[in-house]
PDB file of C-alpha atoms in Angstrom:
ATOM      1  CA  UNK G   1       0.000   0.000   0.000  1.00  0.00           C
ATOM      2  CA  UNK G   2       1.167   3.390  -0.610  1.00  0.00           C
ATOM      3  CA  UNK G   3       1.160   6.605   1.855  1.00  0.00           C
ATOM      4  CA  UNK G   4      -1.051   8.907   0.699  1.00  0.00           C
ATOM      5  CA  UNK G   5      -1.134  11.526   3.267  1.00  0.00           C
ATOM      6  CA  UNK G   6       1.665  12.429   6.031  1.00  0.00           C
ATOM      7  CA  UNK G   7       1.025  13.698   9.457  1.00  0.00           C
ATOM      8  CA  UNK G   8       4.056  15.851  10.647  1.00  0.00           C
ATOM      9  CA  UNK G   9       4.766  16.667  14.203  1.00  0.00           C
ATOM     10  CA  UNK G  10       6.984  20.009  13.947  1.00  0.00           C
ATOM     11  CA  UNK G  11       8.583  20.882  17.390  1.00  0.00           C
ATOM     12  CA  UNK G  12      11.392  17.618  17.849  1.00  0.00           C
ATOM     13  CA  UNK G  13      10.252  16.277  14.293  1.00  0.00           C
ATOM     14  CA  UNK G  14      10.998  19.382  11.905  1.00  0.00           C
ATOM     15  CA  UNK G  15      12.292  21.613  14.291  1.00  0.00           C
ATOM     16  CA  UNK G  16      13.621  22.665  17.212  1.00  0.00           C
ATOM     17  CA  UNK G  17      12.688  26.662  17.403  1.00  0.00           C
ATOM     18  CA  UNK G  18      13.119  28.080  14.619  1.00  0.00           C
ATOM     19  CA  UNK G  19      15.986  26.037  13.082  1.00  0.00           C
ATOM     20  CA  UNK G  20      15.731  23.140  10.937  1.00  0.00           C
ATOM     21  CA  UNK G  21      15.981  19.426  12.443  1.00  0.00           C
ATOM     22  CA  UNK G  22      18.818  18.078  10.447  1.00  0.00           C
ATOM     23  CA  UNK G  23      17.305  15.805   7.599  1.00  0.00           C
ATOM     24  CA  UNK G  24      14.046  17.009   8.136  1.00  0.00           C
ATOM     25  CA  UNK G  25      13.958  18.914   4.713  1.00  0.00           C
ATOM     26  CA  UNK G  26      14.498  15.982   3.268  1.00  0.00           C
ATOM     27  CA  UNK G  27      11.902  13.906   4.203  1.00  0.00           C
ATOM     28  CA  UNK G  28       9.162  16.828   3.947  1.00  0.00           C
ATOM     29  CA  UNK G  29      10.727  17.365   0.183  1.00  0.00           C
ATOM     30  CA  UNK G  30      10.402  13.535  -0.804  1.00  0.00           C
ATOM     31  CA  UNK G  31       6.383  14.015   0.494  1.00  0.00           C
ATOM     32  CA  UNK G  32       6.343  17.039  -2.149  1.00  0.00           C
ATOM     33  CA  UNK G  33       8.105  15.276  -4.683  1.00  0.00           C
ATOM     34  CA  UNK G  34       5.898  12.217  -4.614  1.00  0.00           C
ATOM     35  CA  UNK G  35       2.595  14.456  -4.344  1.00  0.00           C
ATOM     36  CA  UNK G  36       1.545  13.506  -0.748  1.00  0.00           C
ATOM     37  CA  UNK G  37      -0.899  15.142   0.671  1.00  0.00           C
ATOM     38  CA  UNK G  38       0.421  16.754   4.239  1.00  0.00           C
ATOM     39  CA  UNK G  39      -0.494  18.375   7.264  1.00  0.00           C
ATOM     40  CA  UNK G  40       1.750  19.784  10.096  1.00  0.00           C
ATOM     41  CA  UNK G  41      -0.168  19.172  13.700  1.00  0.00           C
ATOM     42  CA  UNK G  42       1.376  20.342  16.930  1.00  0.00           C
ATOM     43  CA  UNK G  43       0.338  20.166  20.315  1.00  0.00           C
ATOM     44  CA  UNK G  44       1.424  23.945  20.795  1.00  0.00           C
ATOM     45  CA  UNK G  45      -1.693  25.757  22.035  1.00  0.00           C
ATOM     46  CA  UNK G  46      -0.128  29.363  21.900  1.00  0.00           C
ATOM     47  CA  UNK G  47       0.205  29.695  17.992  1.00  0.00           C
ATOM     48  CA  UNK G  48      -2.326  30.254  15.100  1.00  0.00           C
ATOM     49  CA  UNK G  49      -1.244  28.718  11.909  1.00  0.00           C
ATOM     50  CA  UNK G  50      -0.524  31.847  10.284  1.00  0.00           C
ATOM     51  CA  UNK G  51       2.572  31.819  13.420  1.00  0.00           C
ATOM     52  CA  UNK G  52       3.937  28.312  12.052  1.00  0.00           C
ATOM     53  CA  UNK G  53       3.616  29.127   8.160  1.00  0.00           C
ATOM     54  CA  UNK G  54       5.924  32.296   9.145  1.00  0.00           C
ATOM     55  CA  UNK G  55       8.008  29.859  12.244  1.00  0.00           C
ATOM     56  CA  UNK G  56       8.763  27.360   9.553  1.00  0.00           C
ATOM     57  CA  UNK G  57       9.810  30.162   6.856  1.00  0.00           C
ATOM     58  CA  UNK G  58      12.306  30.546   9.037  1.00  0.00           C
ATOM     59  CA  UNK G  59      13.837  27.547   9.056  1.00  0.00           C
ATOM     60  CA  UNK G  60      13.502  27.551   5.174  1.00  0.00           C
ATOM     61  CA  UNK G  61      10.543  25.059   4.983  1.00  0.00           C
ATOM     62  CA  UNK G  62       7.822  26.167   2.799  1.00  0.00           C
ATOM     63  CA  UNK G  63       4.383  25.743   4.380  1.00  0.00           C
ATOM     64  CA  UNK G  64       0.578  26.957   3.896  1.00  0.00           C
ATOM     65  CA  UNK G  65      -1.226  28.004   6.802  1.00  0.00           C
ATOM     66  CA  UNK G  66      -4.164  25.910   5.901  1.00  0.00           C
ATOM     67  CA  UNK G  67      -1.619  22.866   6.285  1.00  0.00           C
ATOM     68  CA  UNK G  68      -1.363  23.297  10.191  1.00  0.00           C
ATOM     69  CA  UNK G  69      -3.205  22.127  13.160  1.00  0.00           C
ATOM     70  CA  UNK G  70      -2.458  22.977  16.633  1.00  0.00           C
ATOM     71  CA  UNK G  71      -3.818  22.278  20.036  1.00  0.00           C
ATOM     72  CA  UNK G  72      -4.943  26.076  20.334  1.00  0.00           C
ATOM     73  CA  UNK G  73      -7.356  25.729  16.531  1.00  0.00           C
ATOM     74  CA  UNK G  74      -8.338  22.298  17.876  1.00  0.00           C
ATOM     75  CA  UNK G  75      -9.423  23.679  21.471  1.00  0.00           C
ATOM     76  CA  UNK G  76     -11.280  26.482  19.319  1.00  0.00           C
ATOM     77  CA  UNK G  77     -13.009  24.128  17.409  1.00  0.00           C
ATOM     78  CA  UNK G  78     -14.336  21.899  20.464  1.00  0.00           C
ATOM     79  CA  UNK G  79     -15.191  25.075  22.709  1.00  0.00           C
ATOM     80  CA  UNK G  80     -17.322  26.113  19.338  1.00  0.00           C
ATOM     81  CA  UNK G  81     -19.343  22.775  19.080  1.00  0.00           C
ATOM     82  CA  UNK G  82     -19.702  22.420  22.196  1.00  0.00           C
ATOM     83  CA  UNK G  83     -19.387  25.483  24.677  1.00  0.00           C
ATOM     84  CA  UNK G  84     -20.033  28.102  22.525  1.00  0.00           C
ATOM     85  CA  UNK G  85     -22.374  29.627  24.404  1.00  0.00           C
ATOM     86  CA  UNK G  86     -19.758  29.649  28.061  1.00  0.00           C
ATOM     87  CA  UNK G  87     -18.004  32.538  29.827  1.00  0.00           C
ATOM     88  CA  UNK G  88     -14.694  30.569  29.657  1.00  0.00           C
ATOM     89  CA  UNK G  89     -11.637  31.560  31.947  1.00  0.00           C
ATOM     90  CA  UNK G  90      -8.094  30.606  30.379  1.00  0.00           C
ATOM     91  CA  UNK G  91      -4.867  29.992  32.646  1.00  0.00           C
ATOM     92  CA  UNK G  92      -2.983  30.107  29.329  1.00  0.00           C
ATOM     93  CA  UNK G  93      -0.921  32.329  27.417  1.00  0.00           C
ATOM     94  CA  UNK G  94      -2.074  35.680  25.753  1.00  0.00           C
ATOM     95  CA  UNK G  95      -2.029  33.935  22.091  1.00  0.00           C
ATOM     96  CA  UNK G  96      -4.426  31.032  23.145  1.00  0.00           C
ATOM     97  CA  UNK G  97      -6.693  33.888  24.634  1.00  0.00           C
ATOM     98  CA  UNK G  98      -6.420  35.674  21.304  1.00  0.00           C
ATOM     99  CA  UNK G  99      -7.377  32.644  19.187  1.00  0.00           C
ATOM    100  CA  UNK G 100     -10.315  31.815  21.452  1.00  0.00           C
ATOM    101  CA  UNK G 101     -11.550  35.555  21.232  1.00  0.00           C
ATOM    102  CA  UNK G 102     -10.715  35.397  17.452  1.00  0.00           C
ATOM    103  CA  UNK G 103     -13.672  32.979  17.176  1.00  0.00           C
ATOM    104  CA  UNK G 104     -16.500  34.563  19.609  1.00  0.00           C
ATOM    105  CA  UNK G 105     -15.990  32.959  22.413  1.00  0.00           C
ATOM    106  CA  UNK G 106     -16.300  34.809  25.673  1.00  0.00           C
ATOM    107  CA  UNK G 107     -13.122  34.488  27.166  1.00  0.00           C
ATOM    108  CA  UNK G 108     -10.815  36.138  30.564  1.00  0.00           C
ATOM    109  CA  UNK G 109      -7.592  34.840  31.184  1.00  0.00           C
ATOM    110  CA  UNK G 110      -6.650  33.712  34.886  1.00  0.00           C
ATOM    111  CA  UNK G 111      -3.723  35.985  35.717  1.00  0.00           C
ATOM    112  CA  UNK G 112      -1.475  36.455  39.091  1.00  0.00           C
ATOM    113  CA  UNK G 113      -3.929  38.186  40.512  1.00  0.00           C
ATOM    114  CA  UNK G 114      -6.620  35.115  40.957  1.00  0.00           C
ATOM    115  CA  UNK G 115      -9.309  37.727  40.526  1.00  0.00           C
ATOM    116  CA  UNK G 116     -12.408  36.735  37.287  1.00  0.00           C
ATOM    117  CA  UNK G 117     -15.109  39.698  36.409  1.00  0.00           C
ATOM    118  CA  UNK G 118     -17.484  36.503  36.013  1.00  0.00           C
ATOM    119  CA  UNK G 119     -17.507  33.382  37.282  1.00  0.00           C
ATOM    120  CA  UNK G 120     -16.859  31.064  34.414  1.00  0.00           C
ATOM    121  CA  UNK G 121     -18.578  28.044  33.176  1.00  0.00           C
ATOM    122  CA  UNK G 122     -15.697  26.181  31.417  1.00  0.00           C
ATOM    123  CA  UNK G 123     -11.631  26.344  32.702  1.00  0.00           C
ATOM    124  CA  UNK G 124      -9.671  25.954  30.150  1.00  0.00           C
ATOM    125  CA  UNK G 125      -5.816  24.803  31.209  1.00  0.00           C
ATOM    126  CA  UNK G 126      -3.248  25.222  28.855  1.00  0.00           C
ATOM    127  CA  UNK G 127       0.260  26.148  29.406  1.00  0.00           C
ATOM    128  CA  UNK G 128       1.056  29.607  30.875  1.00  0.00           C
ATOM    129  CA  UNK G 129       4.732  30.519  31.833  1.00  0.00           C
ATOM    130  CA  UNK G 130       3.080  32.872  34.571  1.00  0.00           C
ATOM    131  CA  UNK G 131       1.086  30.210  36.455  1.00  0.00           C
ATOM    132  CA  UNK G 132       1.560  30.786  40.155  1.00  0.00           C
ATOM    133  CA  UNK G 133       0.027  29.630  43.707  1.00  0.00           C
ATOM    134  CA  UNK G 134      -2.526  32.590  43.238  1.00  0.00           C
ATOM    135  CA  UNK G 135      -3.490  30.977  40.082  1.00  0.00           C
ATOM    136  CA  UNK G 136      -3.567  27.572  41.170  1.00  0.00           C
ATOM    137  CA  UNK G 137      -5.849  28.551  44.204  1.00  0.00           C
ATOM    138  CA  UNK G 138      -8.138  30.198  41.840  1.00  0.00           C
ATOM    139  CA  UNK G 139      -8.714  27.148  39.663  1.00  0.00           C
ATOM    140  CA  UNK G 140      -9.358  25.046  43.096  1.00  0.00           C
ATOM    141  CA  UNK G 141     -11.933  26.742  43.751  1.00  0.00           C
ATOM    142  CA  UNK G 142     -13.763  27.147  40.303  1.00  0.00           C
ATOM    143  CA  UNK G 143     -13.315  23.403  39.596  1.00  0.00           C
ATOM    144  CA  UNK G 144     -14.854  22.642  43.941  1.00  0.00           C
ATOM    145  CA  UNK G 145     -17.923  24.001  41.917  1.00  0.00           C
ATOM    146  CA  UNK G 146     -19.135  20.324  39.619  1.00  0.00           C
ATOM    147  CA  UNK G 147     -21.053  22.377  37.064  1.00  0.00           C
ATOM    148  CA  UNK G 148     -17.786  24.279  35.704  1.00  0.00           C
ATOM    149  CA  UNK G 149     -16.714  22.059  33.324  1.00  0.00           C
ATOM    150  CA  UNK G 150     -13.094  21.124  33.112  1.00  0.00           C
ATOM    151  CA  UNK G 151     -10.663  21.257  29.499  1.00  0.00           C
ATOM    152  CA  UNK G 152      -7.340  20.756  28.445  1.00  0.00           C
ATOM    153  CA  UNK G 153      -5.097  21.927  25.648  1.00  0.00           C
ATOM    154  CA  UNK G 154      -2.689  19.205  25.204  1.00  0.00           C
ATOM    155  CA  UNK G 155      -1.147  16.485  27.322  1.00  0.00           C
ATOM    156  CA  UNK G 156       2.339  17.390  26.510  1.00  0.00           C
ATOM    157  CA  UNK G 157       4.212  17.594  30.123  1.00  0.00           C
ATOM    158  CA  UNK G 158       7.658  18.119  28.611  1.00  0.00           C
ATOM    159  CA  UNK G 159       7.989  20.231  25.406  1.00  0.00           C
ATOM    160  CA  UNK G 160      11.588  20.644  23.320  1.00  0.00           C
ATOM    161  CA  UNK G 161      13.030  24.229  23.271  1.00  0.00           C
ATOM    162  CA  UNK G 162      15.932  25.595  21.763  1.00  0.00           C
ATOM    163  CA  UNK G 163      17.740  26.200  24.970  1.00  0.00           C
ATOM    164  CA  UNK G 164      16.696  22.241  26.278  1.00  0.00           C
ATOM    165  CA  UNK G 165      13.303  20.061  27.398  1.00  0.00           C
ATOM    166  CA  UNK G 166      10.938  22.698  28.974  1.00  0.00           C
ATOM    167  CA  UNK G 167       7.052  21.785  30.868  1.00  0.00           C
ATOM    168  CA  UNK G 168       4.497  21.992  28.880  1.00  0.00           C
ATOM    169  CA  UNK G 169       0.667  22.552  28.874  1.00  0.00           C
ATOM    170  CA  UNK G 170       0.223  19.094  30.283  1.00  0.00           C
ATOM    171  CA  UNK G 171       2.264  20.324  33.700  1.00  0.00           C
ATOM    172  CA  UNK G 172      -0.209  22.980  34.514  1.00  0.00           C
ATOM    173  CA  UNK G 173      -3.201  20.810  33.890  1.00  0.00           C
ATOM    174  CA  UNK G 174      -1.921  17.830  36.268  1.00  0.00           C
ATOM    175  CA  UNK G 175      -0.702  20.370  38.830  1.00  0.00           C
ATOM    176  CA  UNK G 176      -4.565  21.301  38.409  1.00  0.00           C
ATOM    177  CA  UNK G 177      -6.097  18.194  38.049  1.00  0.00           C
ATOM    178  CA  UNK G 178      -4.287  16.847  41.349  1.00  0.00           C
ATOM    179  CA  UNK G 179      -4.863  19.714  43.596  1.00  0.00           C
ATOM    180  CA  UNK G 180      -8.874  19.883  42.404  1.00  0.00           C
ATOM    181  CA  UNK G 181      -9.138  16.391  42.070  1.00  0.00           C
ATOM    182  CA  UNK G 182     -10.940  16.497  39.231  1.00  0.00           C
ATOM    183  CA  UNK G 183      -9.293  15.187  35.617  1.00  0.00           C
ATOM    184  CA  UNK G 184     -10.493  17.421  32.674  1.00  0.00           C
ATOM    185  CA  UNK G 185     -13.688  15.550  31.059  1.00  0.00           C
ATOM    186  CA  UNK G 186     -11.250  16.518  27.534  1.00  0.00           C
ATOM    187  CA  UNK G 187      -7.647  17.022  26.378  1.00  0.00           C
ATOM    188  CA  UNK G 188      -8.041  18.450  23.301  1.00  0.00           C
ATOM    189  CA  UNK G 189      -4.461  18.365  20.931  1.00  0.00           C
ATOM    190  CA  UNK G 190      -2.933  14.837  20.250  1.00  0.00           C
ATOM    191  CA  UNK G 191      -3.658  11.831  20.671  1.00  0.00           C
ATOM    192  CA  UNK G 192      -7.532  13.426  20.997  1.00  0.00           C
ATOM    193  CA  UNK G 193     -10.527  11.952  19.047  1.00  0.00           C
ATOM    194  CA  UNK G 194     -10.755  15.679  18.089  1.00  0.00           C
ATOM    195  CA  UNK G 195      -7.304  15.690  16.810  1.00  0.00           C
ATOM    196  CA  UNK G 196      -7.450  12.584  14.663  1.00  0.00           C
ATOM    197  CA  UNK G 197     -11.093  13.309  13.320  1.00  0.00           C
ATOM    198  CA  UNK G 198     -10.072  17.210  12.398  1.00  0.00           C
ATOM    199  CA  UNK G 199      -6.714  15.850  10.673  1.00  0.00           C
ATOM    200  CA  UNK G 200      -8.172  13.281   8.618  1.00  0.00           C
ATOM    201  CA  UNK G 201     -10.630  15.240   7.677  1.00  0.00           C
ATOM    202  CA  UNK G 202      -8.358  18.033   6.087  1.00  0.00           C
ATOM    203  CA  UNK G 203      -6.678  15.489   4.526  1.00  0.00           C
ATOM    204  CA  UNK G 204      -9.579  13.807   3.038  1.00  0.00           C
ATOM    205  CA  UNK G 205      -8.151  10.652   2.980  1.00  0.00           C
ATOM    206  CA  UNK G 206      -9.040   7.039   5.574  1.00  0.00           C
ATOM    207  CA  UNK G 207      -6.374   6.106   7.902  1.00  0.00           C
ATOM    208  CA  UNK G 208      -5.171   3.808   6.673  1.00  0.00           C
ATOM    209  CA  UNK G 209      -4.071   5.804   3.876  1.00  0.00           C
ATOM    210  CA  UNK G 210      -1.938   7.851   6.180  1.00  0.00           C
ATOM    211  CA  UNK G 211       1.387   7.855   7.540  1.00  0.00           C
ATOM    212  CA  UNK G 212       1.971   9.905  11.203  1.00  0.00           C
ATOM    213  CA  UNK G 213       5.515  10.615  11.798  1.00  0.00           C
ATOM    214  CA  UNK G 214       6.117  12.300  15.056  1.00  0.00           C
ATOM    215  CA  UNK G 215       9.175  12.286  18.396  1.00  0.00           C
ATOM    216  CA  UNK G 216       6.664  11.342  21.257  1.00  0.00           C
ATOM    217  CA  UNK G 217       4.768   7.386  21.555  1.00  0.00           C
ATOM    218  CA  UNK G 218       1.928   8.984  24.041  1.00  0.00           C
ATOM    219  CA  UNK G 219       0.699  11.894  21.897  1.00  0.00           C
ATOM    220  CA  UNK G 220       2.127  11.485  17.945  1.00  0.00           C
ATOM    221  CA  UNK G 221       2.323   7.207  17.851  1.00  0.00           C
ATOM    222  CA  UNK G 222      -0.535   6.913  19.621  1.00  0.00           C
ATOM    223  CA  UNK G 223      -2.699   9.255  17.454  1.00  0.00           C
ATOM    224  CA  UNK G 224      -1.871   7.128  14.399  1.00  0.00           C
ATOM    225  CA  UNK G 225      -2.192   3.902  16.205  1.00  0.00           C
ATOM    226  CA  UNK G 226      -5.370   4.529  17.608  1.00  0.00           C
ATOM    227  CA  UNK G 227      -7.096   5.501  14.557  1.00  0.00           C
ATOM    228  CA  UNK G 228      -5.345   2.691  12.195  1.00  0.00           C
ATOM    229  CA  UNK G 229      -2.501   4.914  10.742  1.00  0.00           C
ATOM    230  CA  UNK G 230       0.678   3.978   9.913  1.00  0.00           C
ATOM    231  CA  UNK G 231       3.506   5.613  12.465  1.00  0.00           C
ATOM    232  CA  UNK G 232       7.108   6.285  12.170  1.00  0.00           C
ATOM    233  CA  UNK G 233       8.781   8.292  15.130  1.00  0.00           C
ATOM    234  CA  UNK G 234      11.898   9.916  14.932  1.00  0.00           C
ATOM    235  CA  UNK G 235      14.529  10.264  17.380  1.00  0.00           C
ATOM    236  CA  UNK G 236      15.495  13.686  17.209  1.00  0.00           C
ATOM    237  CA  UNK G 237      12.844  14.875  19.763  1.00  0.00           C
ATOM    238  CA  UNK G 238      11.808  13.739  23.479  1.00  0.00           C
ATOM    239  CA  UNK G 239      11.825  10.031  23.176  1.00  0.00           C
ATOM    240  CA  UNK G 240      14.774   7.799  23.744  1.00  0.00           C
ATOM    241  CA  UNK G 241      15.812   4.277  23.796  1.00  0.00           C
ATOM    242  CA  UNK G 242      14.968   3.428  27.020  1.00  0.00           C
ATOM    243  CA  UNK G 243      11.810   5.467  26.572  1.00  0.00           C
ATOM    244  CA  UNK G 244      10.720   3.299  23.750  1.00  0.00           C
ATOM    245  CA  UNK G 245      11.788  -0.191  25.712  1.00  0.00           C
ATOM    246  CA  UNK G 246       9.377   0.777  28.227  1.00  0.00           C
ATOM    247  CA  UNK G 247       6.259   2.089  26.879  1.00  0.00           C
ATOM    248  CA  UNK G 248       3.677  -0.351  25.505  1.00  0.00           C
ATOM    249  CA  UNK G 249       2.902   2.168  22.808  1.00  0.00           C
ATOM    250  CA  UNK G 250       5.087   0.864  19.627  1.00  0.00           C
ATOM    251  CA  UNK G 251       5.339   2.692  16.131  1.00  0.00           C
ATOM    252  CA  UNK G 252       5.756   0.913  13.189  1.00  0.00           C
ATOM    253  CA  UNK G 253       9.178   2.003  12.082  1.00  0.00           C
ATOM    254  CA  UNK G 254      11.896   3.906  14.380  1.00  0.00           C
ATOM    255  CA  UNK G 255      13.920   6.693  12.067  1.00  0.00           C
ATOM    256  CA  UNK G 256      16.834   8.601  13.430  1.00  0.00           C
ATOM    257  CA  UNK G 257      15.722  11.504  11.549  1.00  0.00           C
ATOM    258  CA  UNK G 258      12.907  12.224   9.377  1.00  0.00           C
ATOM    259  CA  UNK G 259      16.349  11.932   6.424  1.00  0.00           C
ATOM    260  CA  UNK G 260      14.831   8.280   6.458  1.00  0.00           C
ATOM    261  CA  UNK G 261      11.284   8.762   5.812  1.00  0.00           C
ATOM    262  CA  UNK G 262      11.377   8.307   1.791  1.00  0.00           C
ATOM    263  CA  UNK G 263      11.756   4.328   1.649  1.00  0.00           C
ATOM    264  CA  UNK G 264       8.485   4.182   3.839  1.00  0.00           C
ATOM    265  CA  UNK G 265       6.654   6.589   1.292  1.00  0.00           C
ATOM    266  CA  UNK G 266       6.114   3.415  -1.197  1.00  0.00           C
ATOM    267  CA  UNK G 267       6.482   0.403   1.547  1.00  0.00           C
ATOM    268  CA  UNK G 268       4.040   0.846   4.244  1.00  0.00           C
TER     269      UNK G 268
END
């Protein structure tokens, strides 16, 4: 059978900031070159698309906005179905604030002070490099309250940065979780049924049809093997040896870099 469609990762798969994984220009040019149809999905919730088609410019890959999904367009998309009609309090950087507001949604951000104009029916937890003890008390006591409903960006407790491994969105919503006891209902970005069902559907193509290439087994791996996709994950991100060893999540083919992804492109 031959790949039709690629899922990319981007932060550990394509890049790391804004500079190039090495070998990962080849593999995205051997997708072009074979006329795969592609789409770049990362659990960052900060970002519009429009932010990676200019992030990956930069690193001197070519890519259209309406190739991208990240956890920030797929929380947007769920709060839209399904709480459109919520006063919604963010802990969560300025950007995912933006994109929810960007969309109608009526939305104030948790900040330092602990203080909300309204009290909210939805908490969204993403990540926010300003979450603090004032912050953290203030979602305790929304979430003591059942009928606020409880969402996640992304599970991702580690992210890579340019400067080393960094916590992620998923930190913030188990420091949370554990101090409301109360796990969000939803985690919206990868391995989500959101996430697979918006990706395959802006690829247009079945799963098994598509090839997910990513550097983490509990969010990239699992999204493919969950939904029947093919999965290849690279070792130039988060996930190591030992890593891989342990975890009972297994991809279909281990690459060092994504230099190695053409021979799967006609023998998956």
């Amino acid at each position: 059978m031959d790949v039709r469609g690629v899922i990319f990762d981007v932060d550990g798969t394509v890049v790391r900031g804004d500079e190039p994984i090495a070998g990962a220009q080849a593999g995205i040019d051997a997708v072009e070159t074979a006329g795969i149809r592609r789409l770049f999905v990362s659990n960052n919730p900060t970002k519009p698309p429009e932010a990676y088609e200019a992030r990956l410019e930069r690193a001197g890959i070519h890519v259209e906005a309406d190739e991208v999904l990240t956890a920030g367009t797929l929380t947007a998309a769920y709060l839209s179905e399904y709480h459109a009609d919520d006063r919604i309090a963010v802990v969560g950087e300025p950007g995912l604030v933006d994109l929810l507001s960007a969309v109608g949604l009526s939305v104030e951000r948790v900040d330092s002070s602990g203080e909300l104009e309204q009290t909210p029916d939805t908490l969204v937890a993403s990540l926010d490099r300003e979450f603090d003890y004032e912050m953290l008390r203030a979602c305790l006591w929304l979430l003591s309250k059942e009928q606020v409903a409880f969402l996640g960006t992304d599970p991702d407790v580690v992210i890579p940065a340019p400067e080393g491994d960094v916590p992620g969105s998923g930190a913030v919503i188990d420091a949370i979780a554990n101090v409301a006891g109360r796990a969000p209902s939803a985690i919206l970005g990868k391995p989500s049924e959101t996430a697979r069902a918006m990706a395959l559907d802006r690829l247009d193509l079945p799963p098994e049809d598509v090839l997910v290439v990513g550097d983490r087994l509990d969010t990239d791996i699992a999204l493919g093997a969950q939904a029947g996709m093919t999965t290849a994950l690279v070792r130039t991100g988060v996930t190591d040896d030992d890593d891989l060893a342990a975890s009972a999540i297994k991809p279909d083919y281990v690459l060092d870099s994504l230099a190695e992804l053409p021979p799967l492109l006609s023998d998956t």
